[in-house]
mmCIF file with all atom_site columns, N, CA and C in Angstrom:
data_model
loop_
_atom_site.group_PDB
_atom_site.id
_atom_site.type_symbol
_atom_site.label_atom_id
_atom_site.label_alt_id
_atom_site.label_comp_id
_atom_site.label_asym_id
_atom_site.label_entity_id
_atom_site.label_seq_id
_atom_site.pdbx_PDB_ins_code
_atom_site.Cartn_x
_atom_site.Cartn_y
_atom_site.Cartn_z
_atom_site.occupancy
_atom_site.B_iso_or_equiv
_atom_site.pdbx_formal_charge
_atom_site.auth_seq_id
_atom_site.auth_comp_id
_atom_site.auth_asym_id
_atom_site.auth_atom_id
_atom_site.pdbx_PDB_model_num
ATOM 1   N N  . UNK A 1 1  ? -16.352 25.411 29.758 1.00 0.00 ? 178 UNK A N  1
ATOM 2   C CA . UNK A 1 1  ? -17.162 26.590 29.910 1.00 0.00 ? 178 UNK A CA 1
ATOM 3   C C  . UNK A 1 1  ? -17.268 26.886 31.395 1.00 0.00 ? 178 UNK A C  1
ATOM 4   N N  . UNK A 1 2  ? -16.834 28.226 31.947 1.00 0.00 ? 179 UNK A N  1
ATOM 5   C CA . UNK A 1 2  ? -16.897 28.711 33.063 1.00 0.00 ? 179 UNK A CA 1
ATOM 6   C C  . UNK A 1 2  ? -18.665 29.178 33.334 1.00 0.00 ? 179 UNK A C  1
ATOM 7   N N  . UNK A 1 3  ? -19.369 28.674 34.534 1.00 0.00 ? 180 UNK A N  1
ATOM 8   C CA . UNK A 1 3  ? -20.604 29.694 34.502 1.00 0.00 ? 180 UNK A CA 1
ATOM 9   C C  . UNK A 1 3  ? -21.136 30.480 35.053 1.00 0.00 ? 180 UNK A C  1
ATOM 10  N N  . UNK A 1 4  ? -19.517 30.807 36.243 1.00 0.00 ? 181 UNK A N  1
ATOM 11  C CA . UNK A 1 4  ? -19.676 32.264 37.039 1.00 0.00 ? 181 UNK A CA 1
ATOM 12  C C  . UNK A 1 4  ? -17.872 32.256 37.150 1.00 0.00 ? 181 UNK A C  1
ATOM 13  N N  . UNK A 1 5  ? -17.780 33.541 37.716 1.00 0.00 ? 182 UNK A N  1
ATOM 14  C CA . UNK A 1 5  ? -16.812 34.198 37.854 1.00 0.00 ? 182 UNK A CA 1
ATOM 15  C C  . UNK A 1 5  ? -16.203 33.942 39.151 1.00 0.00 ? 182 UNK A C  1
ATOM 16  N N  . UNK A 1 6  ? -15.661 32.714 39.457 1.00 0.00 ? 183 UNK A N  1
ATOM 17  C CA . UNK A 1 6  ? -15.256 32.058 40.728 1.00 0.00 ? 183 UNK A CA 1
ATOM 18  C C  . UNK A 1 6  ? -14.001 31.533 40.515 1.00 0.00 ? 183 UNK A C  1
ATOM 19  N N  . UNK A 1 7  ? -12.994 31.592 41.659 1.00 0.00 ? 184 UNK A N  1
ATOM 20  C CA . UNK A 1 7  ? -11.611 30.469 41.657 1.00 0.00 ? 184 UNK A CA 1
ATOM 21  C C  . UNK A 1 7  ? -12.030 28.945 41.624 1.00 0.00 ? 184 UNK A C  1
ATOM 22  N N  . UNK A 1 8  ? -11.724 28.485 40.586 1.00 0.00 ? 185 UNK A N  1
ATOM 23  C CA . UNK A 1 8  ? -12.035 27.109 41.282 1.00 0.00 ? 185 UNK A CA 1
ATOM 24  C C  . UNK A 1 8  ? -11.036 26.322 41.875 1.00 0.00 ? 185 UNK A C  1
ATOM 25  N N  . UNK A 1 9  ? -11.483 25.432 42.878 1.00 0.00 ? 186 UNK A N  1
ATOM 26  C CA . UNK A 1 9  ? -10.620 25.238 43.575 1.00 0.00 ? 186 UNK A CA 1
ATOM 27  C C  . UNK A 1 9  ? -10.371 23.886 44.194 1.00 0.00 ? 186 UNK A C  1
ATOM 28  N N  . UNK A 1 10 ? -11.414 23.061 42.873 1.00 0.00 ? 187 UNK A N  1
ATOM 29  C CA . UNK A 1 10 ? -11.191 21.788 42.551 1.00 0.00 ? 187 UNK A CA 1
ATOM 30  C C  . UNK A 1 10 ? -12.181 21.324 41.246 1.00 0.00 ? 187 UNK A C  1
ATOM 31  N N  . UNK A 1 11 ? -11.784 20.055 41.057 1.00 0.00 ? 188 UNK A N  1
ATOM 32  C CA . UNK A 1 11 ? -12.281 19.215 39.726 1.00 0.00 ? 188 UNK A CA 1
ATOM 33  C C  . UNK A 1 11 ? -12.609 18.381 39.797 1.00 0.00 ? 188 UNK A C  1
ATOM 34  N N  . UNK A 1 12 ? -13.762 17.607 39.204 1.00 0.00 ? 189 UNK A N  1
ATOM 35  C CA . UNK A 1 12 ? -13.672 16.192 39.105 1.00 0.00 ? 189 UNK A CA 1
ATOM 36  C C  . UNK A 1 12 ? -14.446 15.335 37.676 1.00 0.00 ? 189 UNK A C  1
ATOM 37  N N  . UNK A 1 13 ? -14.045 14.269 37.804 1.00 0.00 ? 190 UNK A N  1
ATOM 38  C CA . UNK A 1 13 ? -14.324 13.664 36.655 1.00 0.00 ? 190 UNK A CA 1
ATOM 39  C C  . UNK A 1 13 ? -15.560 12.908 36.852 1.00 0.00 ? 190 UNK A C  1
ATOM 40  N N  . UNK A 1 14 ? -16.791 13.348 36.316 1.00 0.00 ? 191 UNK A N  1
ATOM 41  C CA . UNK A 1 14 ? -18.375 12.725 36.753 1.00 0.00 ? 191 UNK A CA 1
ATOM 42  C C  . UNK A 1 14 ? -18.410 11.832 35.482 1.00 0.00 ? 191 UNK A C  1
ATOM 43  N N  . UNK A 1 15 ? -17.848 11.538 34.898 1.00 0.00 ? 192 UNK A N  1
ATOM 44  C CA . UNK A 1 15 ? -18.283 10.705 33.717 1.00 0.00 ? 192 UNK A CA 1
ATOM 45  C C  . UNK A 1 15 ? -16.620 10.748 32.406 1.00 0.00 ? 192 UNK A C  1
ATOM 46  N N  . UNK A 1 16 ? -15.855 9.534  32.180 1.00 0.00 ? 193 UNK A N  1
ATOM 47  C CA . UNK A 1 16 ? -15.033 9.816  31.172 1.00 0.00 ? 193 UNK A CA 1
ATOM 48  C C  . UNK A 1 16 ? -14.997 10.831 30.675 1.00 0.00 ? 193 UNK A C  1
ATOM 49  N N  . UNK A 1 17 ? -13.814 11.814 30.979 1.00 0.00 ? 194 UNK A N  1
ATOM 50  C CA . UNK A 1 17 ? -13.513 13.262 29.490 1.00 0.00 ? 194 UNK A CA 1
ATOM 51  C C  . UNK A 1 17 ? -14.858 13.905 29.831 1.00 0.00 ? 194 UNK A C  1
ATOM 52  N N  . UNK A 1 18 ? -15.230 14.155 31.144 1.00 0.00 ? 195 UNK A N  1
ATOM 53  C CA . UNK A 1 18 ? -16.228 15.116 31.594 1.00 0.00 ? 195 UNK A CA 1
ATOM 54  C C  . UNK A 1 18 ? -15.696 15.690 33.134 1.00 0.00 ? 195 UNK A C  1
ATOM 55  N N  . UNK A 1 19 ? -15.350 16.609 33.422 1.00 0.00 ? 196 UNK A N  1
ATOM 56  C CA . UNK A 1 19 ? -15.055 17.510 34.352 1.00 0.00 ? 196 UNK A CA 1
ATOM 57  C C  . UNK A 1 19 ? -16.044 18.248 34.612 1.00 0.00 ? 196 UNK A C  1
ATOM 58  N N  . UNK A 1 20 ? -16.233 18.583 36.281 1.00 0.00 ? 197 UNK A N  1
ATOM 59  C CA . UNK A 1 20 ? -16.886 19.370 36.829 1.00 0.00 ? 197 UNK A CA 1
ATOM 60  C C  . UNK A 1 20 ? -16.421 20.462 37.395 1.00 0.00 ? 197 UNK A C  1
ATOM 61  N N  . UNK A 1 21 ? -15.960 21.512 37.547 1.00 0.00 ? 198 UNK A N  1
ATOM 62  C CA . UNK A 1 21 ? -15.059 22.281 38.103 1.00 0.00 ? 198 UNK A CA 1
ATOM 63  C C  . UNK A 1 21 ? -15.730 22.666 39.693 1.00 0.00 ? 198 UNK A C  1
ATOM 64  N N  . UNK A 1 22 ? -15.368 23.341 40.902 1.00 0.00 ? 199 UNK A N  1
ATOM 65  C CA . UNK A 1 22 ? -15.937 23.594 41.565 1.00 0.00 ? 199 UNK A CA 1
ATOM 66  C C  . UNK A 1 22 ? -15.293 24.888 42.816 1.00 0.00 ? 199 UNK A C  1
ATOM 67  N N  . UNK A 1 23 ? -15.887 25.673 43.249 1.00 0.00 ? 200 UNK A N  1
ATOM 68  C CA . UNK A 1 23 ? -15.433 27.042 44.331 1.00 0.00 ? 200 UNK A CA 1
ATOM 69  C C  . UNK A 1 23 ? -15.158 26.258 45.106 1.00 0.00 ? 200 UNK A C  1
ATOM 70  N N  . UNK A 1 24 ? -14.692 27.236 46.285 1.00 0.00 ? 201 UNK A N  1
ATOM 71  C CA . UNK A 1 24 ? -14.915 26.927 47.902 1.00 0.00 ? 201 UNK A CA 1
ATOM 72  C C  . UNK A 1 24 ? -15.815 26.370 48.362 1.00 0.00 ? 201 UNK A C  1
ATOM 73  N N  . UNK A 1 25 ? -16.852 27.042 47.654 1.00 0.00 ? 202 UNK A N  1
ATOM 74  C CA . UNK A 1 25 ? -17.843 26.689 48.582 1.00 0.00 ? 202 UNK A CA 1
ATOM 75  C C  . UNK A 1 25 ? -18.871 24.923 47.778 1.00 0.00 ? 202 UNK A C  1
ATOM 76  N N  . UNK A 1 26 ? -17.825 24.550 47.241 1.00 0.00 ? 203 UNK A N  1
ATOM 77  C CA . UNK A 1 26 ? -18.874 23.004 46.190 1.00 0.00 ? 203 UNK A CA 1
ATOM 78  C C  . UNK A 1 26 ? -19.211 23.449 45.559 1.00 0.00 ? 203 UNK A C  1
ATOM 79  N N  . UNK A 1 27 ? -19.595 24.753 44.927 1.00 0.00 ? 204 UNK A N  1
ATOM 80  C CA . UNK A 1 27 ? -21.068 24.935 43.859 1.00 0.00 ? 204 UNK A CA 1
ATOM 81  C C  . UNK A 1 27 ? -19.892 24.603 42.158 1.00 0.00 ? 204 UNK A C  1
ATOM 82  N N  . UNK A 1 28 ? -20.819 23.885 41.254 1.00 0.00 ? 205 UNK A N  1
ATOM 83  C CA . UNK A 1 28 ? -20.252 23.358 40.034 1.00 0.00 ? 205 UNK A CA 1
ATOM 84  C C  . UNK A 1 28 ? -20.405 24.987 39.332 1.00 0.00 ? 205 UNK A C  1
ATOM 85  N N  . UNK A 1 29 ? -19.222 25.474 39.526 1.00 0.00 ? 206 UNK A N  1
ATOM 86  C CA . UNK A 1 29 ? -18.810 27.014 38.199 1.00 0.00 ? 206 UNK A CA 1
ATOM 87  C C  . UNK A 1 29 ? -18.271 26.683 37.157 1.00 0.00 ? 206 UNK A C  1
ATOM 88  N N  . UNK A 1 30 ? -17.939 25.612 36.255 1.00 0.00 ? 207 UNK A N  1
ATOM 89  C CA . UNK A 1 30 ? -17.544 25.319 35.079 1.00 0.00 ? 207 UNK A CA 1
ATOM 90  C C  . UNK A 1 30 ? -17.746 23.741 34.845 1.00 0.00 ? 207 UNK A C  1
ATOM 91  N N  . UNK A 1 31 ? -17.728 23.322 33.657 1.00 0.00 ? 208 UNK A N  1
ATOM 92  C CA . UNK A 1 31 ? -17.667 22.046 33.171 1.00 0.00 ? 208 UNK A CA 1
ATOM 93  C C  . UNK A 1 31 ? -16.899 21.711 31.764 1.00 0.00 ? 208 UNK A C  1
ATOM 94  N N  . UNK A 1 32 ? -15.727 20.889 31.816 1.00 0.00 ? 209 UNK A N  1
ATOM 95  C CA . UNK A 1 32 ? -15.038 20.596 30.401 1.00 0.00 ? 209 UNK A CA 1
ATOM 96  C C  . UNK A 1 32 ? -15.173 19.313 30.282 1.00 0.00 ? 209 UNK A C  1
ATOM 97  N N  . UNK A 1 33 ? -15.363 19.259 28.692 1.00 0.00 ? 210 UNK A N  1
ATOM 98  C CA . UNK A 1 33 ? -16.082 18.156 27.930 1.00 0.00 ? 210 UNK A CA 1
ATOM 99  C C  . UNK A 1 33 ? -14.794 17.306 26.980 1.00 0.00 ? 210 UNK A C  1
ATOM 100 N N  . UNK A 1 34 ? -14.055 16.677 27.844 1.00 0.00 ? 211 UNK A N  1
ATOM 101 C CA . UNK A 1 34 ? -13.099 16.267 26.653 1.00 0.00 ? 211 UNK A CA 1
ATOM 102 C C  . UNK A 1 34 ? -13.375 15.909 25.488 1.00 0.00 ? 211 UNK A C  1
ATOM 103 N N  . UNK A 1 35 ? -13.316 15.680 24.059 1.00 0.00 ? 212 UNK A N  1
ATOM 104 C CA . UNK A 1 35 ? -13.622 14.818 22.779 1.00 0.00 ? 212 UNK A CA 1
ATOM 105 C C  . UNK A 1 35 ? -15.203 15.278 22.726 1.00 0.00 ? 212 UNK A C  1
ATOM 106 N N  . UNK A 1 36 ? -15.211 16.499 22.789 1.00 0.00 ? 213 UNK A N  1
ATOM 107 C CA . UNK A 1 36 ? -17.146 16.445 22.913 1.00 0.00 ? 213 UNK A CA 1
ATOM 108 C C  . UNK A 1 36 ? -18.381 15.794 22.246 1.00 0.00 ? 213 UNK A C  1
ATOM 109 N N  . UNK A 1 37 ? -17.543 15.846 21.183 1.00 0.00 ? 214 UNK A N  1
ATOM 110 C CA . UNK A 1 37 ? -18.224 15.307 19.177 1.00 0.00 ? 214 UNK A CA 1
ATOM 111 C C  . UNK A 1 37 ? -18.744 13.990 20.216 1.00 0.00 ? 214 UNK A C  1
ATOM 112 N N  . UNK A 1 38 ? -17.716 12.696 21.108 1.00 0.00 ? 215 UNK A N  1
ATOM 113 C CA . UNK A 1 38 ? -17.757 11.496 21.502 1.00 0.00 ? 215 UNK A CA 1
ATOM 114 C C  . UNK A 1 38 ? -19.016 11.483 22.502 1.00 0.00 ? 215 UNK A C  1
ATOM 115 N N  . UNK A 1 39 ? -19.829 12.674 23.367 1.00 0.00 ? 216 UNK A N  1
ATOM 116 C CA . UNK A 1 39 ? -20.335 12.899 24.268 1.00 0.00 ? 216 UNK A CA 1
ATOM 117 C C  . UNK A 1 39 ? -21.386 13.483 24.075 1.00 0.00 ? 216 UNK A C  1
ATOM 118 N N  . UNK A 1 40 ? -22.105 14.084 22.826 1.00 0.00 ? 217 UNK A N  1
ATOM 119 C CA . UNK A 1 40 ? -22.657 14.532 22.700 1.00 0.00 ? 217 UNK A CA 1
ATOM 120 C C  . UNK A 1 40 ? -24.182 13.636 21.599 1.00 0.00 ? 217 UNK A C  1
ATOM 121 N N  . UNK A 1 41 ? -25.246 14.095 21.685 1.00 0.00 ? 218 UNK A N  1
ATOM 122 C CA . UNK A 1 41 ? -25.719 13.635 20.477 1.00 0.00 ? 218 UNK A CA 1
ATOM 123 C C  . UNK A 1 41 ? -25.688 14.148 18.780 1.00 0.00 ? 218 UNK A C  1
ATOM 124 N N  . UNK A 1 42 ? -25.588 13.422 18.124 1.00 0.00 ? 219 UNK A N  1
ATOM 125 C CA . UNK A 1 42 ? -25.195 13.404 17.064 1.00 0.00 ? 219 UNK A CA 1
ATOM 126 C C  . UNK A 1 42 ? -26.421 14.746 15.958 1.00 0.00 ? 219 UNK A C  1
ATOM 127 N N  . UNK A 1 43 ? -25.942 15.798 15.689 1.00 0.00 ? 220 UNK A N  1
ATOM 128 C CA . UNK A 1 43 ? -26.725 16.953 15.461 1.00 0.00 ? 220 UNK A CA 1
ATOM 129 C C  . UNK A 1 43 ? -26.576 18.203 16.974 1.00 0.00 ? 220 UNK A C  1
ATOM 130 N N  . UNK A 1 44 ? -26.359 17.837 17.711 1.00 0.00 ? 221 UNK A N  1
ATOM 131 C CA . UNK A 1 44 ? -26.352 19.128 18.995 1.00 0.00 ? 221 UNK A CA 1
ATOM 132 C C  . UNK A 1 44 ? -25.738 20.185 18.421 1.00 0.00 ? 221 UNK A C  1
ATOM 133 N N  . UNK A 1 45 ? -26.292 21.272 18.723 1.00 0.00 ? 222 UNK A N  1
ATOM 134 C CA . UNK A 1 45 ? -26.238 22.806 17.756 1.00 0.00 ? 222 UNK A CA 1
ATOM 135 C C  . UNK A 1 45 ? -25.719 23.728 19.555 1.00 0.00 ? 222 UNK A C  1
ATOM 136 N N  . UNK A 1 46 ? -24.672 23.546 19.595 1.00 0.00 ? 223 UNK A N  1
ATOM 137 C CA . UNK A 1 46 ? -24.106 24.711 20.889 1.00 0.00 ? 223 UNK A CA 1
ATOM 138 C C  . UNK A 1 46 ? -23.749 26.164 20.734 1.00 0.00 ? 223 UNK A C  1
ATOM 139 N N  . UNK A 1 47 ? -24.033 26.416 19.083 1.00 0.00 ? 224 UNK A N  1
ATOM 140 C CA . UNK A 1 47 ? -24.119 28.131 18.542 1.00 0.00 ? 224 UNK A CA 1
ATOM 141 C C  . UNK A 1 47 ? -24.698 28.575 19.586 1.00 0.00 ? 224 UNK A C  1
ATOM 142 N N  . UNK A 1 48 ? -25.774 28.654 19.986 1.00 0.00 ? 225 UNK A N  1
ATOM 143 C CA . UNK A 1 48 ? -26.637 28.838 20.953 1.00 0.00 ? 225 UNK A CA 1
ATOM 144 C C  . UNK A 1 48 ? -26.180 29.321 22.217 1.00 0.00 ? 225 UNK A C  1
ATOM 145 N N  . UNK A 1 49 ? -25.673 28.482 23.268 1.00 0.00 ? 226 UNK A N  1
ATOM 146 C CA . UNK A 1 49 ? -25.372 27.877 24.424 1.00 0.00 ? 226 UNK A CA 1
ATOM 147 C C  . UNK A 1 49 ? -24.514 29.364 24.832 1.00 0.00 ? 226 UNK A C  1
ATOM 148 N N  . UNK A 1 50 ? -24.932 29.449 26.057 1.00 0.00 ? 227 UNK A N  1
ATOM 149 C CA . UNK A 1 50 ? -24.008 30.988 26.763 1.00 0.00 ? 227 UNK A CA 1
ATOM 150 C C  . UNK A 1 50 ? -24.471 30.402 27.762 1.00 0.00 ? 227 UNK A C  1
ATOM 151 N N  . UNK A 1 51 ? -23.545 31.145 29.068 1.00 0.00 ? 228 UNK A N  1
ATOM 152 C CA . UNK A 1 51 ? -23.842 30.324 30.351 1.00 0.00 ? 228 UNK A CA 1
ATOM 153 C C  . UNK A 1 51 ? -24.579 31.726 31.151 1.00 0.00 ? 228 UNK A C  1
ATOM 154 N N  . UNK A 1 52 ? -24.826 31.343 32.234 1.00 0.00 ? 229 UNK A N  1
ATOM 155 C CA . UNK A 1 52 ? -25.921 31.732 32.367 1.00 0.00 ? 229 UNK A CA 1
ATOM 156 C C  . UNK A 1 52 ? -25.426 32.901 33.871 1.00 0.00 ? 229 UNK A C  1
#
């Protein structure tokens, strides 16, 4: 999930099959969740979830 409209222009891995994406300028504009089902708690409802 992207949560602004930025190049990113690096990544990193903060936790196994968790990516942080990041601009020029450091700020975290996206995050991918490898295997999410594995990362998540068991019931989490992300219907919801829009970024912001």
């Amino acid at each position: 999930m992207q949560f602004a409209d930025a190049t990113i222009v690096g990544s990193e891995e903060v936790r196994p099959g968790i990516m942080l994406d990041f601009d020029a300028a450091g700020r975290v504009v996206g995050i991918e969740i490898l295997d999410a089902s594995e990362h998540v708690a068991e019931g989490a409802d992300f219907a919801h979830l829009v970024a912001a």
